[in-house]
CSV table of C-alpha atoms and ligand atoms in Angstrom, one decimal:
chain,number,residue,atom,x,y,z
A,1,MET,CA,-18.4,-1.6,-4.7
A,2,THR,CA,-18.2,-4.6,-2.8
A,3,MET,CA,-16.3,-7.4,-4.1
A,4,LYS,CA,-17.7,-11.2,-2.8
A,5,PHE,CA,-13.9,-12.8,-1.6
A,6,ASP,CA,-13.6,-16.6,-1.5
A,7,ILE,CA,-12.2,-17.4,2.1
A,8,ASN,CA,-9.6,-20.2,1.9
A,9,LEU,CA,-7.7,-20.3,5.0
A,10,ALA,CA,-4.0,-21.6,5.8
A,11,ASP,CA,-4.1,-25.0,7.5
A,12,GLN,CA,-1.5,-24.4,9.6
A,13,ARG,CA,-1.1,-21.1,11.9
A,14,VAL,CA,2.4,-19.9,12.8
A,15,SER,CA,2.5,-20.4,16.7
A,16,ASP,CA,2.2,-17.7,19.1
A,17,ALA,CA,5.4,-18.2,20.3
A,18,ASP,CA,7.3,-18.5,16.8
A,19,ARG,CA,5.4,-15.6,15.7
A,20,GLU,CA,6.5,-13.2,18.4
A,21,GLN,CA,9.9,-14.1,17.6
A,22,LEU,CA,9.6,-13.5,14.2
A,23,LEU,CA,8.6,-9.8,15.5
A,24,ALA,CA,11.2,-9.3,17.7
A,25,SER,CA,13.2,-8.1,14.7
A,26,PRO,CA,11.6,-8.3,11.7
A,27,GLY,CA,13.9,-6.4,9.5
A,28,PHE,CA,11.8,-4.9,6.4
A,29,GLY,CA,9.9,-6.8,3.8
A,30,GLN,CA,11.7,-10.1,4.9
A,31,ILE,CA,8.8,-12.2,6.6
A,32,PHE,CA,5.3,-12.3,5.4
A,33,THR,CA,1.9,-13.4,6.8
A,34,GLU,CA,0.0,-16.6,6.4
A,35,HIS,CA,-2.5,-15.1,3.9
A,36,MET,CA,-2.9,-13.1,0.5
A,37,ILE,CA,-5.4,-11.7,-1.8
A,38,THR,CA,-5.7,-12.5,-5.0
A,39,ILE,CA,-8.5,-10.9,-7.4
A,40,GLU,CA,-8.3,-11.3,-11.7
A,41,TRP,CA,-9.3,-9.5,-14.2
A,42,ASP,CA,-10.0,-9.8,-18.1
A,43,ALA,CA,-12.1,-7.8,-20.3
A,44,GLU,CA,-15.1,-10.0,-20.5
A,45,SER,CA,-15.5,-10.1,-16.6
A,46,GLY,CA,-13.7,-7.1,-15.2
A,47,TRP,CA,-12.5,-7.9,-11.4
A,48,HIS,CA,-13.6,-11.2,-10.7
A,49,ASN,CA,-12.5,-14.5,-8.7
A,50,ALA,CA,-11.5,-12.4,-5.7
A,51,GLN,CA,-10.2,-14.8,-2.9
A,52,LEU,CA,-8.1,-14.4,0.4
A,53,ARG,CA,-6.3,-17.7,0.1
A,54,PRO,CA,-3.0,-19.2,2.0
A,55,TYR,CA,0.2,-16.9,1.5
A,56,GLY,CA,2.3,-19.1,-1.0
A,57,PRO,CA,3.9,-19.0,-4.8
A,58,LEU,CA,2.0,-17.9,-7.9
A,59,SER,CA,2.5,-20.5,-10.8
A,60,LEU,CA,3.4,-18.2,-14.1
A,61,ASP,CA,3.9,-19.8,-17.6
A,62,PRO,CA,7.3,-18.9,-18.7
A,63,ALA,CA,5.6,-16.6,-21.2
A,64,THR,CA,3.3,-14.3,-19.2
A,65,LYS,CA,3.6,-10.7,-20.0
A,66,VAL,CA,5.2,-9.4,-16.9
A,67,LEU,CA,8.1,-11.7,-16.7
A,68,HIS,CA,9.0,-10.2,-20.1
A,69,TYR,CA,8.1,-6.5,-20.5
A,70,GLY,CA,7.8,-5.6,-16.9
A,71,GLN,CA,4.3,-4.7,-16.9
A,72,GLU,CA,3.3,-4.5,-13.3
A,73,LEU,CA,2.7,-1.5,-10.6
A,74,PHE,CA,2.7,-2.0,-7.0
A,75,GLU,CA,1.9,0.0,-3.9
A,76,GLY,CA,2.7,0.8,-0.4
A,77,LEU,CA,1.3,1.7,2.9
A,78,LYS,CA,1.2,0.4,6.4
A,79,ALA,CA,-1.0,-1.1,9.1
A,80,TYR,CA,-0.6,0.8,12.6
A,81,ARG,CA,-1.3,-0.9,15.8
A,82,GLN,CA,-3.2,1.8,17.9
A,83,PRO,CA,-3.1,2.1,21.7
A,84,ASP,CA,-6.4,0.7,22.3
A,85,GLY,CA,-5.6,-2.4,20.3
A,86,SER,CA,-7.4,-1.5,17.0
A,87,ILE,CA,-5.5,-1.1,13.5
A,88,VAL,CA,-5.3,1.6,11.2
A,89,SER,CA,-3.9,2.9,8.0
A,90,PHE,CA,-3.2,5.9,6.9
A,91,ARG,CA,-5.1,7.6,3.8
A,92,PRO,CA,-5.3,4.1,2.0
A,93,ARG,CA,-7.5,5.8,-0.7
A,94,ALA,CA,-4.6,7.8,-1.8
A,95,ASN,CA,-2.8,4.7,-2.5
A,96,ALA,CA,-5.9,3.5,-4.3
A,97,ALA,CA,-6.1,6.5,-6.3
A,98,ARG,CA,-2.6,6.5,-7.1
A,99,PHE,CA,-2.2,2.9,-7.8
A,100,ASN,CA,-5.3,3.9,-10.7
A,101,ALA,CA,-3.0,6.8,-11.9
A,102,SER,CA,0.1,4.4,-11.9
A,103,GLY,CA,-2.5,2.1,-14.1
A,104,GLU,CA,-3.7,4.6,-16.5
A,105,ARG,CA,0.3,5.3,-16.8
A,106,MET,CA,0.8,1.2,-17.8
A,107,ALA,CA,-2.3,0.4,-19.6
A,108,MET,CA,-3.7,-1.5,-16.8
A,109,PRO,CA,-7.1,-1.5,-15.8
A,110,PRO,CA,-8.3,0.5,-12.9
A,111,LEU,CA,-9.4,-1.4,-9.8
A,112,PRO,CA,-12.4,0.4,-7.7
A,113,GLU,CA,-11.1,2.2,-4.9
A,114,ASP,CA,-13.5,0.2,-2.0
A,115,VAL,CA,-11.9,-2.9,-3.5
A,116,PHE,CA,-8.4,-2.1,-3.1
A,117,VAL,CA,-9.3,-0.8,0.6
A,118,GLU,CA,-11.8,-4.0,1.3
A,119,ALA,CA,-8.8,-6.3,0.2
A,120,LEU,CA,-6.4,-4.7,3.0
A,121,GLU,CA,-9.3,-4.7,5.8
A,122,LEU,CA,-10.0,-8.6,4.7
A,123,LEU,CA,-6.2,-9.3,4.8
A,124,VAL,CA,-5.5,-7.3,8.0
A,125,SER,CA,-8.1,-8.7,9.9
A,126,THR,CA,-7.5,-12.4,9.1
A,127,ASP,CA,-3.9,-12.1,9.9
A,128,ARG,CA,-4.5,-9.1,12.8
A,129,ASP,CA,-1.9,-10.9,15.1
A,130,TRP,CA,0.9,-10.3,12.6
A,131,VAL,CA,0.2,-6.4,13.1
A,132,PRO,CA,3.4,-5.5,15.4
A,133,THR,CA,2.9,-4.2,19.0
A,134,GLN,CA,6.6,-2.7,19.1
A,135,GLU,CA,6.8,0.9,19.1
A,136,GLY,CA,7.9,2.0,15.4
A,137,HIS,CA,7.1,-1.2,13.8
A,138,SER,CA,4.0,-2.0,11.8
A,139,LEU,CA,2.4,-4.2,9.2
A,140,TYR,CA,3.5,-3.2,5.7
A,141,LEU,CA,1.0,-3.9,2.9
A,142,ARG,CA,2.0,-4.4,-0.5
A,143,PRO,CA,-0.9,-4.0,-3.0
A,144,PHE,CA,0.5,-5.1,-7.0
A,145,MET,CA,-0.9,-6.0,-10.1
A,146,ILE,CA,0.9,-8.0,-12.8
A,147,ALA,CA,0.3,-8.4,-16.7
A,148,THR,CA,-0.7,-11.9,-16.8
A,149,GLU,CA,-1.2,-12.8,-20.7
A,150,VAL,CA,0.7,-15.8,-21.7
A,151,GLY,CA,2.3,-14.4,-25.1
A,152,MET,CA,5.3,-12.4,-26.1
A,153,GLY,CA,3.7,-9.8,-28.7
A,154,ILE,CA,4.4,-6.1,-27.8
A,155,ASN,CA,1.8,-4.4,-30.0
A,156,ALA,CA,-0.8,-4.5,-27.2
A,157,PRO,CA,-1.0,-4.6,-23.5
A,158,SER,CA,-1.8,-7.7,-21.4
A,159,SER,CA,-5.7,-8.6,-21.9
A,160,THR,CA,-5.5,-10.2,-18.0
A,161,TYR,CA,-4.4,-9.1,-15.1
A,162,LEU,CA,-3.8,-10.1,-11.3
A,163,PHE,CA,-4.0,-8.1,-8.0
A,164,CYS,CA,-2.6,-9.3,-5.0
A,165,VAL,CA,-1.6,-7.9,-1.4
A,166,ILE,CA,0.6,-9.4,1.1
A,167,ALA,CA,1.6,-8.2,4.1
A,168,SER,CA,4.9,-8.0,6.0
A,169,PRO,CA,5.3,-7.1,9.4
A,170,SER,CA,8.4,-4.9,9.6
A,171,ALA,CA,10.8,-2.1,11.5
A,172,THR,CA,11.5,0.7,10.0
A,173,TYR,CA,13.2,0.9,6.4
A,174,PHE,CA,16.6,2.6,7.9
A,175,SER,CA,17.8,0.3,10.6
A,176,GLY,CA,18.6,2.6,14.0
A,177,ALA,CA,15.7,4.6,12.3
A,178,ILE,CA,16.8,7.8,13.4
A,179,ARG,CA,20.7,7.7,12.3
A,180,PRO,CA,20.9,10.6,9.3
A,181,VAL,CA,21.4,9.3,6.2
A,182,SER,CA,24.1,10.2,3.6
A,183,VAL,CA,23.2,10.5,-0.3
A,184,TRP,CA,24.9,9.8,-3.6
A,185,LEU,CA,24.2,12.4,-6.4
A,186,SER,CA,23.3,10.1,-9.2
A,187,GLN,CA,25.5,11.7,-12.9
A,188,ASP,CA,25.9,8.7,-14.2
A,189,TYR,CA,22.3,7.4,-14.5
A,190,THR,CA,18.7,9.0,-14.8
A,191,ARG,CA,15.6,7.5,-12.7
A,192,ALA,CA,12.8,9.4,-15.1
A,193,ALA,CA,12.3,12.0,-18.1
A,194,VAL,CA,9.7,14.0,-19.2
A,195,GLY,CA,6.8,11.7,-20.5
A,196,GLY,CA,8.3,8.7,-19.0
A,197,THR,CA,7.1,6.7,-16.2
A,198,GLY,CA,8.8,8.4,-13.2
A,199,ALA,CA,5.6,9.5,-11.8
A,200,ALA,CA,4.2,5.8,-12.0
A,201,LYS,CA,5.0,3.2,-9.1
A,202,CYS,CA,5.7,0.6,-11.4
A,203,GLY,CA,8.1,-2.2,-10.9
A,204,GLY,CA,10.9,-0.6,-13.3
A,205,ASN,CA,11.5,2.6,-12.1
A,206,TYR,CA,13.2,0.2,-9.0
A,207,ALA,CA,14.9,-2.2,-11.4
A,208,GLY,CA,16.8,0.5,-13.4
A,209,ALA,CA,17.8,2.1,-10.2
A,210,PHE,CA,19.7,-0.8,-8.2
A,211,VAL,CA,23.1,0.0,-10.1
A,212,ALA,CA,22.8,3.3,-9.0
A,213,GLN,CA,22.2,2.4,-5.6
A,214,GLN,CA,25.1,0.3,-5.9
A,215,GLN,CA,27.3,3.1,-7.0
A,216,ALA,CA,26.0,4.9,-3.7
A,217,ILE,CA,27.0,2.2,-1.9
A,218,ALA,CA,30.6,1.8,-3.8
A,219,GLU,CA,31.0,5.8,-2.8
A,220,GLY,CA,29.9,5.2,0.9
A,221,CYS,CA,26.8,6.6,0.8
A,222,ASP,CA,23.5,5.0,1.8
A,223,GLN,CA,20.9,6.4,-0.9
A,224,VAL,CA,20.9,7.5,-4.3
A,225,VAL,CA,19.6,10.9,-5.3
A,226,TRP,CA,18.1,11.3,-8.7
A,227,LEU,CA,18.9,14.8,-10.7
A,228,ASP,CA,16.7,16.0,-14.1
A,229,ALA,CA,17.1,14.3,-16.8
A,230,VAL,CA,18.1,17.4,-18.6
A,231,GLU,CA,20.5,18.9,-16.9
A,232,HIS,CA,21.6,16.8,-14.6
A,233,ARG,CA,21.4,19.4,-12.0
A,234,TRP,CA,17.8,20.0,-10.2
A,235,ILE,CA,17.5,17.6,-7.4
A,236,GLU,CA,14.4,15.5,-8.1
A,237,GLU,CA,14.0,12.3,-5.0
A,238,MET,CA,15.6,9.8,-3.6
A,239,GLY,CA,15.4,5.9,-4.5
A,240,GLY,CA,12.3,5.4,-2.5
A,241,MET,CA,11.6,8.8,-0.8
A,242,ASN,CA,10.7,12.6,-1.8
A,243,MET,CA,13.0,15.2,-0.3
A,244,PHE,CA,12.4,18.4,1.9
A,245,PHE,CA,14.7,21.4,2.4
A,246,VAL,CA,14.5,23.1,5.5
A,247,TYR,CA,15.4,27.0,5.2
A,248,GLY,CA,15.9,29.1,8.4
A,249,SER,CA,15.5,27.9,11.7
A,250,GLY,CA,13.1,28.1,15.0
A,251,SER,CA,10.0,30.2,14.2
A,252,SER,CA,11.1,31.9,10.5
A,253,ALA,CA,11.9,27.7,9.6
A,254,ARG,CA,10.2,27.2,6.0
A,255,ILE,CA,10.3,24.0,4.1
A,256,MET,CA,10.4,23.7,0.3
A,257,THR,CA,10.4,20.2,-1.6
A,258,PRO,CA,10.3,19.7,-5.6
A,259,ALA,CA,7.5,20.6,-7.2
A,260,LEU,CA,5.8,17.7,-9.0
A,261,THR,CA,7.0,17.7,-12.8
A,262,GLY,CA,5.8,14.3,-14.1
A,263,THR,CA,9.2,12.9,-13.5
A,264,LEU,CA,8.8,12.8,-9.6
A,265,LEU,CA,6.4,9.8,-7.6
A,266,PRO,CA,3.6,11.9,-5.9
A,267,GLY,CA,4.4,11.1,-2.3
A,268,ILE,CA,1.4,10.5,0.1
A,269,THR,CA,4.2,11.3,2.8
A,270,ARG,CA,5.2,14.4,1.1
A,271,ASP,CA,1.4,15.6,0.3
A,272,SER,CA,0.8,15.0,3.9
A,273,LEU,CA,3.7,17.1,5.4
A,274,LEU,CA,2.5,19.8,2.9
A,275,LYS,CA,-0.5,20.0,4.8
A,276,LEU,CA,0.8,19.1,8.5
A,277,ALA,CA,3.8,22.0,8.4
A,278,PRO,CA,1.7,24.8,8.2
A,279,ASP,CA,-0.8,23.4,11.0
A,280,LEU,CA,2.6,23.8,13.1
A,281,GLY,CA,3.3,27.1,11.8
A,282,ILE,CA,6.1,25.9,9.0
A,283,PRO,CA,5.3,27.4,5.7
A,284,VAL,CA,5.7,25.1,2.8
A,285,THR,CA,6.3,25.7,-1.1
A,286,GLU,CA,7.1,23.4,-4.0
A,287,ASP,CA,10.0,24.7,-6.1
A,288,ARG,CA,13.4,23.2,-7.4
A,289,ILE,CA,16.7,23.2,-5.9
A,290,SER,CA,20.0,22.3,-7.8
A,291,ILE,CA,23.0,20.5,-6.5
A,292,GLU,CA,25.0,24.1,-6.4
A,293,GLU,CA,21.9,25.5,-4.5
A,294,TRP,CA,22.0,22.7,-1.8
A,295,GLU,CA,25.2,22.9,-1.3
A,296,ALA,CA,25.9,26.5,-1.2
A,297,GLY,CA,23.0,26.7,0.9
A,298,CYS,CA,24.4,24.0,3.4
A,299,LEU,CA,27.5,26.1,3.7
A,300,SER,CA,25.9,29.5,4.1
A,301,GLY,CA,23.3,28.1,6.6
A,302,GLU,CA,20.4,29.4,4.8
A,303,ILE,CA,19.8,25.6,4.5
A,304,THR,CA,19.8,24.2,7.7
A,305,GLU,CA,18.2,20.6,7.6
A,306,THR,CA,17.4,18.4,4.9
A,307,PHE,CA,15.5,15.5,5.1
A,308,ALA,CA,13.6,12.3,3.0
A,309,CYS,CA,10.1,11.1,3.5
A,310,GLY,CA,7.8,8.1,2.3
A,311,THR,CA,5.9,5.5,3.7
A,312,ALA,CA,9.0,2.7,4.4
A,313,ALA,CA,11.6,5.4,5.6
A,314,VAL,CA,9.3,7.9,7.7
A,315,ILE,CA,10.5,10.6,7.9
A,316,THR,CA,14.8,10.2,7.7
A,317,ALA,CA,17.5,12.9,8.6
A,318,VAL,CA,19.8,13.4,5.2
A,319,GLY,CA,23.1,14.1,7.1
A,320,ARG,CA,25.8,14.6,4.1
A,321,ALA,CA,25.5,15.2,0.2
A,322,LYS,CA,28.5,13.7,-2.1
A,323,GLY,CA,28.7,14.1,-5.6
A,324,PRO,CA,31.3,14.2,-8.0
A,325,LYS,CA,32.8,17.2,-7.4
A,326,GLY,CA,33.0,16.7,-3.6
A,327,SER,CA,30.6,16.3,-0.2
A,328,TRP,CA,28.9,18.3,2.2
A,329,THR,CA,27.4,17.9,5.3
A,330,VAL,CA,23.9,19.4,6.0
A,331,GLY,CA,24.0,21.0,9.5
A,332,ASP,CA,25.6,19.8,11.8
A,333,GLY,CA,25.1,16.2,10.3
A,334,GLU,CA,22.5,15.4,13.1
A,335,PRO,CA,18.6,15.4,12.7
A,336,GLY,CA,17.6,18.8,13.0
A,337,PRO,CA,14.1,20.3,15.1
A,338,VAL,CA,11.9,20.6,11.9
A,339,THR,CA,12.7,17.2,10.9
A,340,LYS,CA,12.3,15.6,14.5
A,341,ARG,CA,9.3,17.9,14.9
A,342,LEU,CA,7.1,16.8,11.9
A,343,ARG,CA,8.4,13.1,12.1
A,344,GLU,CA,6.9,13.1,15.9
A,345,GLU,CA,3.8,14.8,14.5
A,346,LEU,CA,3.1,12.3,11.4
A,347,VAL,CA,4.2,9.4,13.5
A,348,GLY,CA,2.0,10.5,16.6
A,349,ILE,CA,-1.1,10.8,14.2
A,350,GLN,CA,-0.3,7.2,12.7
A,351,TYR,CA,0.1,5.7,16.1
A,352,GLY,CA,-3.0,7.3,17.1
A,353,SER,CA,-1.1,9.6,20.2
A,354,GLN,CA,-2.2,12.8,18.3
A,355,PRO,CA,-5.7,13.9,17.1
A,356,ASP,CA,-5.8,13.3,13.5
A,357,PRO,CA,-7.5,16.6,12.0
A,358,HIS,CA,-7.4,15.7,8.3
A,359,SER,CA,-9.5,12.8,8.7
A,360,TRP,CA,-6.4,10.7,7.3
A,361,ILE,CA,-6.7,7.8,9.7
A,362,HIS,CA,-8.6,4.7,8.2
A,363,LYS,CA,-9.8,1.9,10.8
A,364,LEU,CA,-8.9,-1.4,9.3
A,365,VAL,CA,-9.9,-3.5,12.3
B,401,PLP,N1,9.7,8.2,-4.5
B,401,PLP,C1,9.6,6.9,-4.8
B,401,PLP,C2,10.4,6.8,-5.7
B,401,PLP,C3,9.1,5.8,-3.9
B,401,PLP,O1,9.3,4.9,-4.4
B,401,PLP,C4,8.5,6.6,-3.1
B,401,PLP,C5,7.8,5.0,-2.0
B,401,PLP,O2,6.4,4.8,-2.3
B,401,PLP,C6,8.1,8.0,-2.1
B,401,PLP,C7,8.6,8.6,-3.3
B,401,PLP,C8,7.3,8.4,-1.0
B,401,PLP,O3,5.8,8.0,-1.3
B,401,PLP,P1,5.2,7.5,-0.1
B,401,PLP,O4,5.1,8.6,0.6
B,401,PLP,O5,3.7,7.8,-0.9
B,401,PLP,O6,5.4,6.3,0.3
B,402,COI,C1,7.5,2.7,0.3
B,402,COI,O1,8.0,3.6,0.6
B,402,COI,O2,6.4,2.3,0.8
B,402,COI,C2,8.2,2.1,-0.7
B,402,COI,O3,7.7,1.5,-1.7
B,402,COI,C3,9.5,2.5,-0.9
B,402,COI,C4,10.6,1.4,-1.2
B,402,COI,C5,10.6,0.2,-0.2
B,402,COI,C6,9.9,0.8,-2.7
């Protein structure tokens, strides 16, 4: 399916000098390009009124459903500048598929994957000057969908929706990217339970997480680690990242990540590492690990490294963990060789310095 987009360009573009200045240290999700995509949906017309238009505020009636009940979805992926100046993204169809899987859970209409990808191509090609050339930086793309019906009934989902894509030049999520993070094992709060929305990328999952993240910071940690809802023992994932545990070292190193139980977000980086690591001779498993096993494994040396992975965070080492009963160091507290190797390979594919054996790279411009 191809969509006909109305093109309405911004009257004023940011000057080259001002853009350069903004791109010098963009932070994460702080600055935005000059355009955005919007497409509307209703039952009669399906997806319609597709527009590329100047970036700007949306006007919503105060009784719009999304404002009250949070019927919303989002995705996150990046556009990467290549050595030849072209611009690519990484597995955008996987994001499109996850967007629709999330939509199914939230009773929202599917967007054809081709339209999702076309929207990215059009926005990035229009705002291509905003795709950073600085090493490790990228243009973070944020597709999202909101319920736009006006009315506060809760007997049925919204009858109308707005799909939107905005773009934000960004550095990596963690400043000083390579510094390992410390994590707080949340006992007081639960992110997701069986039958809930944990596997969907909906805003509410993140709204409910802020208080635990605040607690993590108050405990002197960078990030919260979520445990299962029933026993509060089994490690699920982090705030915006999946987790991997490295067992052993050298040629006998292997990696394990918590299995997708329906309460974790099925990360695309996670899935990519499950395919990439075996290429490098590193066996992978999907299993489960409790906090006690993690701590004991770190103390005995069986677990040598732990890292978190996601689009925004890429691959980030976990150096220390803290729970109510105490804290421990993972390995020597520094990023280990398996973490560094996997990061190098993944980033190499994304930025075009390594071959792409799984055809994950999609040229946008
Ligand atoms: N887990 C959560 C809760 C997330 O928000 C994210 C980020 O999107 C991830 C994991 C990692 O997913 P991905 O690798 O697709 O970015
Ligand atoms: C991402 O990695 O794309 C995320 O969505 C993480 C977070 C910023 C929500």
